[in-house]
mmCIF file of C-alpha atoms in Angstrom:
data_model
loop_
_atom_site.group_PDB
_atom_site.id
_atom_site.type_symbol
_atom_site.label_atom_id
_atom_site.label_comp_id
_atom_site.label_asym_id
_atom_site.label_seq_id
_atom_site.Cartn_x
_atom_site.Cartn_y
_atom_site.Cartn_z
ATOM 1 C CA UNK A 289 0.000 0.000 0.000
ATOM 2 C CA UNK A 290 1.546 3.570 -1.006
ATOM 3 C CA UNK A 291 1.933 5.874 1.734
ATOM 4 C CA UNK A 292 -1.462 7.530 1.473
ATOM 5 C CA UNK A 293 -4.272 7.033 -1.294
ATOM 6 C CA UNK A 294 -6.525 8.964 -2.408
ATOM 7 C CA UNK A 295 -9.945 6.888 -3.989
ATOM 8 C CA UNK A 296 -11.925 8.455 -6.247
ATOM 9 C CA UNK A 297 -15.252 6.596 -6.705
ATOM 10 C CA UNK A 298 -16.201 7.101 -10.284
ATOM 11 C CA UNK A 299 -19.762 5.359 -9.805
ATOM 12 C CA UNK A 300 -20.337 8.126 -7.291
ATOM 13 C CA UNK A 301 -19.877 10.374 -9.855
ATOM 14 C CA UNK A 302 -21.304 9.212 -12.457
ATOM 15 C CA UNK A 303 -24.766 8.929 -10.161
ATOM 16 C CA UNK A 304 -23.792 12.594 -9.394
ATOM 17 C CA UNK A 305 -23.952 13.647 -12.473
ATOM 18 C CA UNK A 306 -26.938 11.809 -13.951
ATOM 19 C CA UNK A 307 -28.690 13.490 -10.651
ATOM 20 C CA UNK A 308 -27.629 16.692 -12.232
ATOM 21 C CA UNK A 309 -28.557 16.622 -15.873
ATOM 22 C CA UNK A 310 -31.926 15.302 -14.300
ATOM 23 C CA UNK A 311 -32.898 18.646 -12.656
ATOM 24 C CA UNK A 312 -32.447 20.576 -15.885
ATOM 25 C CA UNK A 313 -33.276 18.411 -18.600
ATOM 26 C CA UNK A 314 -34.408 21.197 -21.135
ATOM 27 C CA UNK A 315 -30.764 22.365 -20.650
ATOM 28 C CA UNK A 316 -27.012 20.694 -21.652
ATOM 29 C CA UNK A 317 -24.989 19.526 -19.124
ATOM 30 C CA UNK A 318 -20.843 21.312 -18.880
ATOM 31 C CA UNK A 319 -19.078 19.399 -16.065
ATOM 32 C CA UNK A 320 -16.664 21.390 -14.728
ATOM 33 C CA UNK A 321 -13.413 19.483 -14.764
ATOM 34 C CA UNK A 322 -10.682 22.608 -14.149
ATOM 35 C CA UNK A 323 -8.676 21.961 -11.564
ATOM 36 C CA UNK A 324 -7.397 18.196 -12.531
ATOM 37 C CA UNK A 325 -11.122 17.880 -12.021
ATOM 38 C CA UNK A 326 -11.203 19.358 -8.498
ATOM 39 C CA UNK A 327 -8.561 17.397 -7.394
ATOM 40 C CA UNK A 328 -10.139 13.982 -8.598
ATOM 41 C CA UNK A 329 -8.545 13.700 -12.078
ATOM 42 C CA UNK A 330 -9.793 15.427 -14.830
ATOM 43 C CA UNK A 331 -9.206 12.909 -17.591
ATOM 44 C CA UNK A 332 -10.747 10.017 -15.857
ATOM 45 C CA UNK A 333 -13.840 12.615 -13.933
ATOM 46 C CA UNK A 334 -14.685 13.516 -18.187
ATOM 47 C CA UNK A 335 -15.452 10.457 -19.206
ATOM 48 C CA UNK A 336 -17.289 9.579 -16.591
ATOM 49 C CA UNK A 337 -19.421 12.523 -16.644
ATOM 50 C CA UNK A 338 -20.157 12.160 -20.368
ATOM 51 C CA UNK A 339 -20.852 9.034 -19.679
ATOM 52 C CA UNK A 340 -23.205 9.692 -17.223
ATOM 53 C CA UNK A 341 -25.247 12.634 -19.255
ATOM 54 C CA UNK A 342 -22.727 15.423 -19.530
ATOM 55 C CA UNK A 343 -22.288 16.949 -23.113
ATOM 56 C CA UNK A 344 -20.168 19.858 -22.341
ATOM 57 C CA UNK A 345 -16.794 19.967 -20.259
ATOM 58 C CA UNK A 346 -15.061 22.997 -18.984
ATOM 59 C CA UNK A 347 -11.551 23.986 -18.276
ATOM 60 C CA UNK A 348 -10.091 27.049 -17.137
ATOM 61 C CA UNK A 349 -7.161 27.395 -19.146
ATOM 62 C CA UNK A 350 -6.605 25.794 -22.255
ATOM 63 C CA UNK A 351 -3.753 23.580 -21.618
ATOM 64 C CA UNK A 352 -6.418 21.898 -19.414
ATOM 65 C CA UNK A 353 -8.516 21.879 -22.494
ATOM 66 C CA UNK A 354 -5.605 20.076 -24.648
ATOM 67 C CA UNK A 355 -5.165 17.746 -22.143
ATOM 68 C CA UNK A 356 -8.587 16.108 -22.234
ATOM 69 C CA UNK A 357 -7.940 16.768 -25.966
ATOM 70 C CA UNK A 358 -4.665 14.679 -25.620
ATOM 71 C CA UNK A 359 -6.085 11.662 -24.257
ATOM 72 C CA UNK A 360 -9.279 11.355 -26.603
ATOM 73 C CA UNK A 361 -11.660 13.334 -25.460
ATOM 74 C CA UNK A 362 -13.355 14.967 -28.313
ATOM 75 C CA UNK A 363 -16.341 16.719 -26.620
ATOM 76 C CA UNK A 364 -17.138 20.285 -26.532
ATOM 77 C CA UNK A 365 -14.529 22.060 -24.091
ATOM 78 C CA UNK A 366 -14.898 25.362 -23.071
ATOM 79 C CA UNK A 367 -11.621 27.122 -21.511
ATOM 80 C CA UNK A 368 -12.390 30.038 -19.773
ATOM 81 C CA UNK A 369 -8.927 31.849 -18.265
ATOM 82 C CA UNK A 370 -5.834 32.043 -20.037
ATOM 83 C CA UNK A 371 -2.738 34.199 -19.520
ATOM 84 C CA UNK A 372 -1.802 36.918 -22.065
ATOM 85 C CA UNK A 373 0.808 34.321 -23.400
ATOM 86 C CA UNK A 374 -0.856 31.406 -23.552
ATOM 87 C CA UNK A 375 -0.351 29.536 -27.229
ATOM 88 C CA UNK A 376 -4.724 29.715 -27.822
ATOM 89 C CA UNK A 377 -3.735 28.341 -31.218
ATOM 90 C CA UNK A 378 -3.040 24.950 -30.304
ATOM 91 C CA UNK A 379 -6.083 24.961 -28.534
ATOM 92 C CA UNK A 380 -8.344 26.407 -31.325
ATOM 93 C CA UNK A 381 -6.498 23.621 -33.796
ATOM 94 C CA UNK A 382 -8.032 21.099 -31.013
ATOM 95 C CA UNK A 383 -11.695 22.521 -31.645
ATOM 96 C CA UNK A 384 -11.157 24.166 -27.892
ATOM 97 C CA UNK A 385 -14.477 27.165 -27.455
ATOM 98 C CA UNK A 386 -12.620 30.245 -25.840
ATOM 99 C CA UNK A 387 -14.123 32.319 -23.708
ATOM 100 C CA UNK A 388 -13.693 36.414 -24.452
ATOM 101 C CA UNK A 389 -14.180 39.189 -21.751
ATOM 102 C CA UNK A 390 -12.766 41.731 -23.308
ATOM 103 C CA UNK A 391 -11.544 43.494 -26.737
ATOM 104 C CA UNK A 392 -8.035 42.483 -25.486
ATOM 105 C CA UNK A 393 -8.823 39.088 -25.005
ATOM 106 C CA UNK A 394 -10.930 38.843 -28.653
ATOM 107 C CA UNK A 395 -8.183 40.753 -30.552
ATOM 108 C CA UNK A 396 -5.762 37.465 -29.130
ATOM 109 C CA UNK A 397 -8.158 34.768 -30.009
ATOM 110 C CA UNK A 398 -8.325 36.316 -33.766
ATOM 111 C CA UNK A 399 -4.685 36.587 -34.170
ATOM 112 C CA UNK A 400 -4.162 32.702 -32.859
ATOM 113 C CA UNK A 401 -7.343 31.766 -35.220
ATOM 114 C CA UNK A 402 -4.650 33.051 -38.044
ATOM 115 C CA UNK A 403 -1.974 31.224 -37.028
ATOM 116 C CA UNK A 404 -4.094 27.837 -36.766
ATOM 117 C CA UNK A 405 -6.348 28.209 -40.009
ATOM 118 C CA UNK A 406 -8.947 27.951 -37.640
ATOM 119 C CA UNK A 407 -12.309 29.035 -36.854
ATOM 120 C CA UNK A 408 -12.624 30.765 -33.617
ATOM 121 C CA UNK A 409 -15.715 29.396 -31.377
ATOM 122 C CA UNK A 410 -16.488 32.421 -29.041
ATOM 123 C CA UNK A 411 -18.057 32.240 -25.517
ATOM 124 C CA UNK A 412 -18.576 36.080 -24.853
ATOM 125 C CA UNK A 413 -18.824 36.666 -20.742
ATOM 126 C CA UNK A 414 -20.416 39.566 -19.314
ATOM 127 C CA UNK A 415 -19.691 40.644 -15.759
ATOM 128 C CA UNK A 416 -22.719 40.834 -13.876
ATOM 129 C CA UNK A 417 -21.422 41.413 -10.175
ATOM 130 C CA UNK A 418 -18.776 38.973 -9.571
ATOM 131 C CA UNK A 419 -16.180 41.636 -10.518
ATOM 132 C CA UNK A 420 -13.578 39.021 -12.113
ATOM 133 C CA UNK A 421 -13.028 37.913 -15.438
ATOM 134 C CA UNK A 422 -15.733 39.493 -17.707
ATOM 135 C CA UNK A 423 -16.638 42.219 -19.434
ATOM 136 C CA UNK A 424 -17.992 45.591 -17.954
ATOM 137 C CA UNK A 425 -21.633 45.945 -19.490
ATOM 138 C CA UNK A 426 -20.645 49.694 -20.551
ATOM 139 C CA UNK A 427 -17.663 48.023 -22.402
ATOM 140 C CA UNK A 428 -20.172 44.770 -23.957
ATOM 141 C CA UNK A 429 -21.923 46.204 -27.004
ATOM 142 C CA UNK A 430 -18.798 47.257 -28.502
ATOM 143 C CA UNK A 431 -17.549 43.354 -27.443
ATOM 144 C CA UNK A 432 -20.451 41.774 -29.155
ATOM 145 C CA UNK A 433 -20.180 44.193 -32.713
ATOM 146 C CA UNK A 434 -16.763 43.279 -32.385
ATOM 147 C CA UNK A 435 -17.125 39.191 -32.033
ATOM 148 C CA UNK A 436 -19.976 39.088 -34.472
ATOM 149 C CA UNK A 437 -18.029 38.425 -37.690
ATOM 150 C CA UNK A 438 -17.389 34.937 -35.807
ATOM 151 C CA UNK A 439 -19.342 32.379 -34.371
ATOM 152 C CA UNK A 440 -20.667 33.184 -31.039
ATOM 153 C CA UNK A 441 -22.216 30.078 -28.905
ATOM 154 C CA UNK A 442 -23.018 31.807 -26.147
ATOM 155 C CA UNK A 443 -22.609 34.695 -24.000
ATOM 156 C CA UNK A 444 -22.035 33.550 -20.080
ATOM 157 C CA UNK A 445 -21.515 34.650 -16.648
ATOM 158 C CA UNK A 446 -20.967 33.555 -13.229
ATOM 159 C CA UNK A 447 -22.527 34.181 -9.600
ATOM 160 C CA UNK A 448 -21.051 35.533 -6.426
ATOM 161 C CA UNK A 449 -23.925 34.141 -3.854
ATOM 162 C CA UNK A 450 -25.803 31.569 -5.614
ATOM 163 C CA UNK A 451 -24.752 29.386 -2.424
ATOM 164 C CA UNK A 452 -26.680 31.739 -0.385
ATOM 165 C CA UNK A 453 -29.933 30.932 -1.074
ATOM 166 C CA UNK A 454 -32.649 34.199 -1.903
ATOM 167 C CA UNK A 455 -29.666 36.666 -1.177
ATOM 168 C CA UNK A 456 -30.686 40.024 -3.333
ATOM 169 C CA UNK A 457 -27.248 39.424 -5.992
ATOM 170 C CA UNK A 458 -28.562 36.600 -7.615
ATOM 171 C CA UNK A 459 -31.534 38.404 -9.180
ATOM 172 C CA UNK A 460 -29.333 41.299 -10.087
ATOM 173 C CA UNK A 461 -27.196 39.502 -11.840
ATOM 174 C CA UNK A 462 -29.527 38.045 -13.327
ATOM 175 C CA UNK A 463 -31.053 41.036 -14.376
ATOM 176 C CA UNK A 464 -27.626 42.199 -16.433
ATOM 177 C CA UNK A 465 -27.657 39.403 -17.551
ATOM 178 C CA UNK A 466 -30.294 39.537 -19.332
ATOM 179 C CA UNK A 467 -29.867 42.978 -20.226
ATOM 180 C CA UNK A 468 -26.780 41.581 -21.914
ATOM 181 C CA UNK A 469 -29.151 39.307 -23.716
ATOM 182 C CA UNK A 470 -30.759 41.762 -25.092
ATOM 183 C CA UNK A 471 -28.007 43.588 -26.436
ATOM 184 C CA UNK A 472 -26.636 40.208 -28.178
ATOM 185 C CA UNK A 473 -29.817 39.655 -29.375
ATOM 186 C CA UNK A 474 -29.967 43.456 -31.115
ATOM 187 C CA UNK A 475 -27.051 42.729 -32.992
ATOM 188 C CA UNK A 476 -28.286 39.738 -34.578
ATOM 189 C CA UNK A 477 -26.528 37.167 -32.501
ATOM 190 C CA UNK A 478 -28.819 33.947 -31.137
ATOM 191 C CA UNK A 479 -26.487 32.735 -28.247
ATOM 192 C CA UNK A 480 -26.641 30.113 -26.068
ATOM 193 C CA UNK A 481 -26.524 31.421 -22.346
ATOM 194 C CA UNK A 482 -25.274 29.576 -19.346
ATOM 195 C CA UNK A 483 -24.859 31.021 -15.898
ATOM 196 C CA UNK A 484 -26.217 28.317 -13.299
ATOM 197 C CA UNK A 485 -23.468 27.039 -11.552
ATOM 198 C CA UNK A 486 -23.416 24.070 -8.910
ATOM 199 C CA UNK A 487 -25.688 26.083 -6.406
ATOM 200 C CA UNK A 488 -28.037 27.703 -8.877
ATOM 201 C CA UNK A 489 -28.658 24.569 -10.782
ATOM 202 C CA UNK A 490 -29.791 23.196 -7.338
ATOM 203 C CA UNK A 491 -32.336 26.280 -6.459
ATOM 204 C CA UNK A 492 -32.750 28.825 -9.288
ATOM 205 C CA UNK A 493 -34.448 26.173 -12.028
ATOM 206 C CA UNK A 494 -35.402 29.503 -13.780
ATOM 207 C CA UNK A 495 -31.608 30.328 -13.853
ATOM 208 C CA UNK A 496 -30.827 26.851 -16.141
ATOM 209 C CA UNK A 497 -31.507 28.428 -19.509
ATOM 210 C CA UNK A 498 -29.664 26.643 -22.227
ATOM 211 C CA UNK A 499 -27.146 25.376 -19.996
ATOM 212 C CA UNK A 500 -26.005 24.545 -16.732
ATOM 213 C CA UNK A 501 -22.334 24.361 -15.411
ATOM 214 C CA UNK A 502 -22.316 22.690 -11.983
ATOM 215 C CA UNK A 503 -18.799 21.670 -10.520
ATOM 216 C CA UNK A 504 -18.526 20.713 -7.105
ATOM 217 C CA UNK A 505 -21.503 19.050 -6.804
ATOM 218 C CA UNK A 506 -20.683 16.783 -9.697
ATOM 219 C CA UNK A 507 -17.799 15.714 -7.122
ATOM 220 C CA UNK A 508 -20.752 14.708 -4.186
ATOM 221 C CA UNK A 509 -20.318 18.102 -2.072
ATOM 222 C CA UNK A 510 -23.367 20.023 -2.288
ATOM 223 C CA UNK A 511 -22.448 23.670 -1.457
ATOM 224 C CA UNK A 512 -26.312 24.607 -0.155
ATOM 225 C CA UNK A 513 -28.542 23.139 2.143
ATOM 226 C CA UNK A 514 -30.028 20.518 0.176
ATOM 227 C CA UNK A 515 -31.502 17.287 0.452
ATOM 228 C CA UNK A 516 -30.223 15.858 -3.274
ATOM 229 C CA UNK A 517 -28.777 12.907 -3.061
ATOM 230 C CA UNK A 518 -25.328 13.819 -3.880
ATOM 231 C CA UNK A 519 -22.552 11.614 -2.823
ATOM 232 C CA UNK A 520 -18.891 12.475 -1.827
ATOM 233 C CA UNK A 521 -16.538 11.285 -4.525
ATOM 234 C CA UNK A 522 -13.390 11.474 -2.648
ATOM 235 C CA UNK A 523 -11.881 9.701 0.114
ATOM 236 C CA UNK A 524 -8.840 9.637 1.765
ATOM 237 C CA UNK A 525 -6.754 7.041 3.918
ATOM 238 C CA UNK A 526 -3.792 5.832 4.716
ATOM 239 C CA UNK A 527 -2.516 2.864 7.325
ATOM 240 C CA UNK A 528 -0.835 2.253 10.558
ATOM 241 C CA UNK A 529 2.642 2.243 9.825
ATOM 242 C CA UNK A 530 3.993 1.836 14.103
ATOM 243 C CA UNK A 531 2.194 1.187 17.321
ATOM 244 C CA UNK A 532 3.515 1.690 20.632
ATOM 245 C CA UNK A 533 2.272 1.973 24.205
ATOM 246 C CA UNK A 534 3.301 5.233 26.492
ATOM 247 C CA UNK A 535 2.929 5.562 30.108
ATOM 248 C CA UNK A 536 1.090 8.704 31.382
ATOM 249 C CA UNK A 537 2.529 11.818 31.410
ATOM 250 C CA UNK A 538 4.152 11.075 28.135
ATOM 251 C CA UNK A 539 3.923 13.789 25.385
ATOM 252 C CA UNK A 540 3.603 13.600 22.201
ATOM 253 C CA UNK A 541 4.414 15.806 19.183
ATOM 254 C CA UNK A 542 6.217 19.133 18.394
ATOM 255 C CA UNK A 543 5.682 20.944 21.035
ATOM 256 C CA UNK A 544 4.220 18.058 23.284
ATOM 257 C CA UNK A 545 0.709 19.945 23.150
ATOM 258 C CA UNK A 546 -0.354 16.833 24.291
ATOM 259 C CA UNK A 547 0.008 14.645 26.961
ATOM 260 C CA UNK A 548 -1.184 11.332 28.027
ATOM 261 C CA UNK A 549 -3.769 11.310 31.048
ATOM 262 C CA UNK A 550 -3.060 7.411 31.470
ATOM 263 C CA UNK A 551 -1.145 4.699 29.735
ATOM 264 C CA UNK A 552 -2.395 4.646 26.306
ATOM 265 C CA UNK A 553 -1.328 3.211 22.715
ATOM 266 C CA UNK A 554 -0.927 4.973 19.871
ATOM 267 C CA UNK A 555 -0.959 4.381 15.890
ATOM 268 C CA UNK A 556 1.399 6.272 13.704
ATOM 269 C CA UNK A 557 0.184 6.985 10.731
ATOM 270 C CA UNK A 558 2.029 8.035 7.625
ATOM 271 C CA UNK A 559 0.675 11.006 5.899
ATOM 272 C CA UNK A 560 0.930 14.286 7.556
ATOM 273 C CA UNK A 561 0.535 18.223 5.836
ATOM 274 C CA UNK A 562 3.066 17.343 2.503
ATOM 275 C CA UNK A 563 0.508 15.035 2.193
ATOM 276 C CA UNK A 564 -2.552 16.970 2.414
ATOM 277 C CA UNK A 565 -3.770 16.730 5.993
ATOM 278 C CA UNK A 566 -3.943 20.546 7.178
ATOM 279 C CA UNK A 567 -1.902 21.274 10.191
ATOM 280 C CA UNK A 568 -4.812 23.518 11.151
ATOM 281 C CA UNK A 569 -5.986 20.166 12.237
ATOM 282 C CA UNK A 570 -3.942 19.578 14.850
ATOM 283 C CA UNK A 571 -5.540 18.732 17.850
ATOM 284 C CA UNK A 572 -8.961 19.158 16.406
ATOM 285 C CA UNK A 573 -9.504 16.264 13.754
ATOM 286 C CA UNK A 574 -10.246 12.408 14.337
ATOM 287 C CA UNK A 575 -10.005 9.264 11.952
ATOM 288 C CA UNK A 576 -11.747 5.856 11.471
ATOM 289 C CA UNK A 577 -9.708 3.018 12.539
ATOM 290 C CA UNK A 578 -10.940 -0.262 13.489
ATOM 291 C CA UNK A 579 -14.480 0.559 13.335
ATOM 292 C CA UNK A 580 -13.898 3.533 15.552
ATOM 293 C CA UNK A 581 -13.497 7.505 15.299
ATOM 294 C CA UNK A 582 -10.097 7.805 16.995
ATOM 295 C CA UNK A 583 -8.414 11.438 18.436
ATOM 296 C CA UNK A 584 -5.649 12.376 16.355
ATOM 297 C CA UNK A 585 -3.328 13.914 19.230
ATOM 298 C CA UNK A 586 -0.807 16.050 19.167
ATOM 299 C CA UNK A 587 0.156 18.264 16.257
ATOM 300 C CA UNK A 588 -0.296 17.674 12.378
ATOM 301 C CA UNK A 589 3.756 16.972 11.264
ATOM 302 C CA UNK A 590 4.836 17.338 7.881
ATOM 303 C CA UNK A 591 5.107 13.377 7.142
ATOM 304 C CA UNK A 592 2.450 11.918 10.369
ATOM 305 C CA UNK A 593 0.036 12.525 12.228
ATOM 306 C CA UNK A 594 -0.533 10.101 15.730
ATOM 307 C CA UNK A 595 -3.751 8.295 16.783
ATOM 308 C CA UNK A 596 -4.910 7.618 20.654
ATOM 309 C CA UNK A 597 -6.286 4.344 20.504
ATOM 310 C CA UNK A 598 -6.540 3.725 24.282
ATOM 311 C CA UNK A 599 -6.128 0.425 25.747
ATOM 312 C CA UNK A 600 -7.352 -0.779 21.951
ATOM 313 C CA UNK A 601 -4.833 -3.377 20.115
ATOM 314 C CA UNK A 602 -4.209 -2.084 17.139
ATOM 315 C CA UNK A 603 -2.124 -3.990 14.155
ATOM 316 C CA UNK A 604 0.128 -2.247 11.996
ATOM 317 C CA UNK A 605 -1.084 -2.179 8.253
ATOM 318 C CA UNK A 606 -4.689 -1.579 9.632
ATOM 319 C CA UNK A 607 -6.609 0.955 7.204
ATOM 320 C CA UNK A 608 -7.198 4.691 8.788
ATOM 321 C CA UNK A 609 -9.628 6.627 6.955
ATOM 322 C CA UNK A 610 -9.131 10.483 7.493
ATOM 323 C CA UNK A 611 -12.328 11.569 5.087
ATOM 324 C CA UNK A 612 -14.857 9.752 3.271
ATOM 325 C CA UNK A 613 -18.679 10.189 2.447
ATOM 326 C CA UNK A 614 -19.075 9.886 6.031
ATOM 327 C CA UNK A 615 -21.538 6.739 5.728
ATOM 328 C CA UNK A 616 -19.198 4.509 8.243
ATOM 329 C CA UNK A 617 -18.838 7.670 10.335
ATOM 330 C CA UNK A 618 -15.793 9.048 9.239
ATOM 331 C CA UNK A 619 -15.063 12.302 9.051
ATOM 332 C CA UNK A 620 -15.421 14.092 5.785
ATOM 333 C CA UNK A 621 -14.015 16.706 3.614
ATOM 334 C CA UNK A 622 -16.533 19.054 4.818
ATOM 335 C CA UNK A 623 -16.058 18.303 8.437
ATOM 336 C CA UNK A 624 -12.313 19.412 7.699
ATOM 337 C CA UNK A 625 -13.127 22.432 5.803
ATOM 338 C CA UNK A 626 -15.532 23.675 8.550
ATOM 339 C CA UNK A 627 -12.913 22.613 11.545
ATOM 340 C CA UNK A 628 -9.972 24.735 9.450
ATOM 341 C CA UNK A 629 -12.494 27.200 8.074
ATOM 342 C CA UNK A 630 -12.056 27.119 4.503
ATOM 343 C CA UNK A 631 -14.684 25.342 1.927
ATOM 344 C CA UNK A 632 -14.518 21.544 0.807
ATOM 345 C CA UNK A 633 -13.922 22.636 -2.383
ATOM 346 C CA UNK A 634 -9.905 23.633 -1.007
ATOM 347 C CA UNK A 635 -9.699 20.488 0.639
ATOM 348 C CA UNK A 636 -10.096 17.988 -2.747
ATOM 349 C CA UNK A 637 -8.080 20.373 -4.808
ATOM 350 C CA UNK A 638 -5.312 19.832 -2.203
ATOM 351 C CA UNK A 639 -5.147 16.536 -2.187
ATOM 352 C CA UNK A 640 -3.310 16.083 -5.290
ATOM 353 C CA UNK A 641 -0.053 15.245 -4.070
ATOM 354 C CA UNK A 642 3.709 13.390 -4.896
ATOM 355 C CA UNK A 643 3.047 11.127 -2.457
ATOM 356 C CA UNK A 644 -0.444 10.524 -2.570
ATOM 357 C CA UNK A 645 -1.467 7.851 -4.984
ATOM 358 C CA UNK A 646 -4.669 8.511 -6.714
ATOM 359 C CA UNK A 647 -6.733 5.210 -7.633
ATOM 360 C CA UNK A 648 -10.511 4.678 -8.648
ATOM 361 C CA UNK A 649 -12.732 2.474 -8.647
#
């Protein structure tokens, strides 16, 4: 057993997904795969989502584009954030859509469509509150006269608070964007528009228009209150690699934080903060380890973390689950992302690591 694995349940996914084409079904499916898909693999998380009812994948740059591209994947990709530099021709030679925000960013696309005897496939985004990547809706008819000599898809945008459910932004937005609409529609365009993301395709159905993008939730963590039945992708474990017994009044860990109360034994485990375990956790987080939630005590090192297993035996190799779905009671991603108060999303996109082997089943 490697040091640390990281198991990515494709069947979970591939349930997620179906779940998720299923609430918008007058609308195409993009499964966000940016990120090495979140963490999970984005090769591997793209075919099962198209398996599973996606038509559309999205990237943020385009070398995430040509790597799907690379290994067969031949559906529609959209790549949304490149830097000024980035070779967009390669991608447009792969059939990659580009997203535009900006005069800047169309004059770029144009010049690489040149270079690749290519047709550019245009995605023009409108900024309707997020304040990112986008275009300024003073600046967007000039954007769409501009892109309208080529072939315009759609026009997109994202939300700020669509995880916040009823909060006053979402309707604003969705007000410009509309507006924006309009103004595509003027000039003679017929777009496609997509906005929904994970949380709006869960509770704004009037949001799905002709597409929806959801990411996280296609990897099983639902980022509003919901009852859908999405399910957590990602686990994580490891094994015992020592056990010893201490006498009390032992420490144990940098800084002996902690301390034994009474003789106790203790299961070292190898896989520490180079290995994606936050040493925010220290002290705070537990496992699943023979059937049991177990203490992690002492603090988070870069290579271990230790286990108080009482007057429990405990052999070495045994399995030690530090997240999962939660269903054997193990803690899960979000229980770490609310104990080190970030978002799950942070935790799976850290978890890609040199010595974390990533398998599936």
């Amino acid at each position: 057993m490697a040091r640390s694995e990281v198991v990515v349940d494709l069947g979970a996914l591939r349930h997620n997904v179906a779940l998720l084409a299923g609430l918008a079904p007058a609308s195409e499916t993009m499964a966000v795969v940016k990120a090495d898909g979140y963490g999970h693999g984005a090769v591997q998380v793209a075919r099962a989502a198209l398996e599973a009812g996606a038509t559309w994948l999205g990237s943020c740059s385009t070398q995430e584009a040509l790597a799907l591209r690379s290994a067969g994947i031949q559906a529609p990709v959209l790549a949304w954030l490149d830097a000024p530099d980035e070779d967009l021709a390669a991608g447009l030679a792969a059939d990659v859509d580009m997203s535009v925000a900006s005069l800047s960013d169309l004059r770029r696309v144009e010049q690489a469509a040149l270079e690749a005897d290519a047709r550019p496939r245009l995605h023009l985004k409108i900024d309707t509150g997020l304040s990112r990547n986008g275009c300024q809706p003073h600046d967007w008819p000039e954007l769409v006269e501009a892109a309208k000599k080529h072939e315009v898809v759609a026009i997109w945008s994202h939300l700020a608070s669509a995880d916040e459910i009823g909060d006053p932004s979402i309707d604003l937005q969705a007000k410009r964007f509309d507006d924006a609409y309009e103004v595509a529609r003027a000039a003679g365009l017929d777009p496609k528009r997509h906005i929904a993301n994970s949380a709006a395709l869960l509770t704004r159905p009037d949001l799905h228009f002709d597409m929806v993008r959801p990411g996280i939730a296609v990897y099983g963590l639902n980022p509003v209150p919901t009852d859908h039945d999405l399910r957590p992708v990602m686990s994580y474990r490891s094994h015992v690699a020592l056990t010893k017994r201490i006498p009390a009044g032992e420490s144990v860990s940098y800084g002996m934080t902690w301390t034994a109360r009474t003789d106790t034994t203790l299961a070292l485990v190898p896989a520490g903060y180079a290995d994606g375990v936050p040493r925010a956790l220290s002290g705070r987080m537990e496992v699943l380890l023979e059937g049991r939630r177990r203490p992690v005590v002492g603090r988070v090192c870069m290579d271990q973390i230790v286990v108080d297993c009482g007057d429990d035996e405990i052999a070495e190799g045994a399995e030690v689950v530090l997240f999962g779905d939660g269903s054997r009671g193990e803690p899960t991603a979000t229980e770490w992302a609310e104990l080190t108060g970030t978002i799950d999303y942070e935790i799976v996109c850290g978890m890609y690591r040199p010595r974390v082997r990533r398998i599936y089943t």
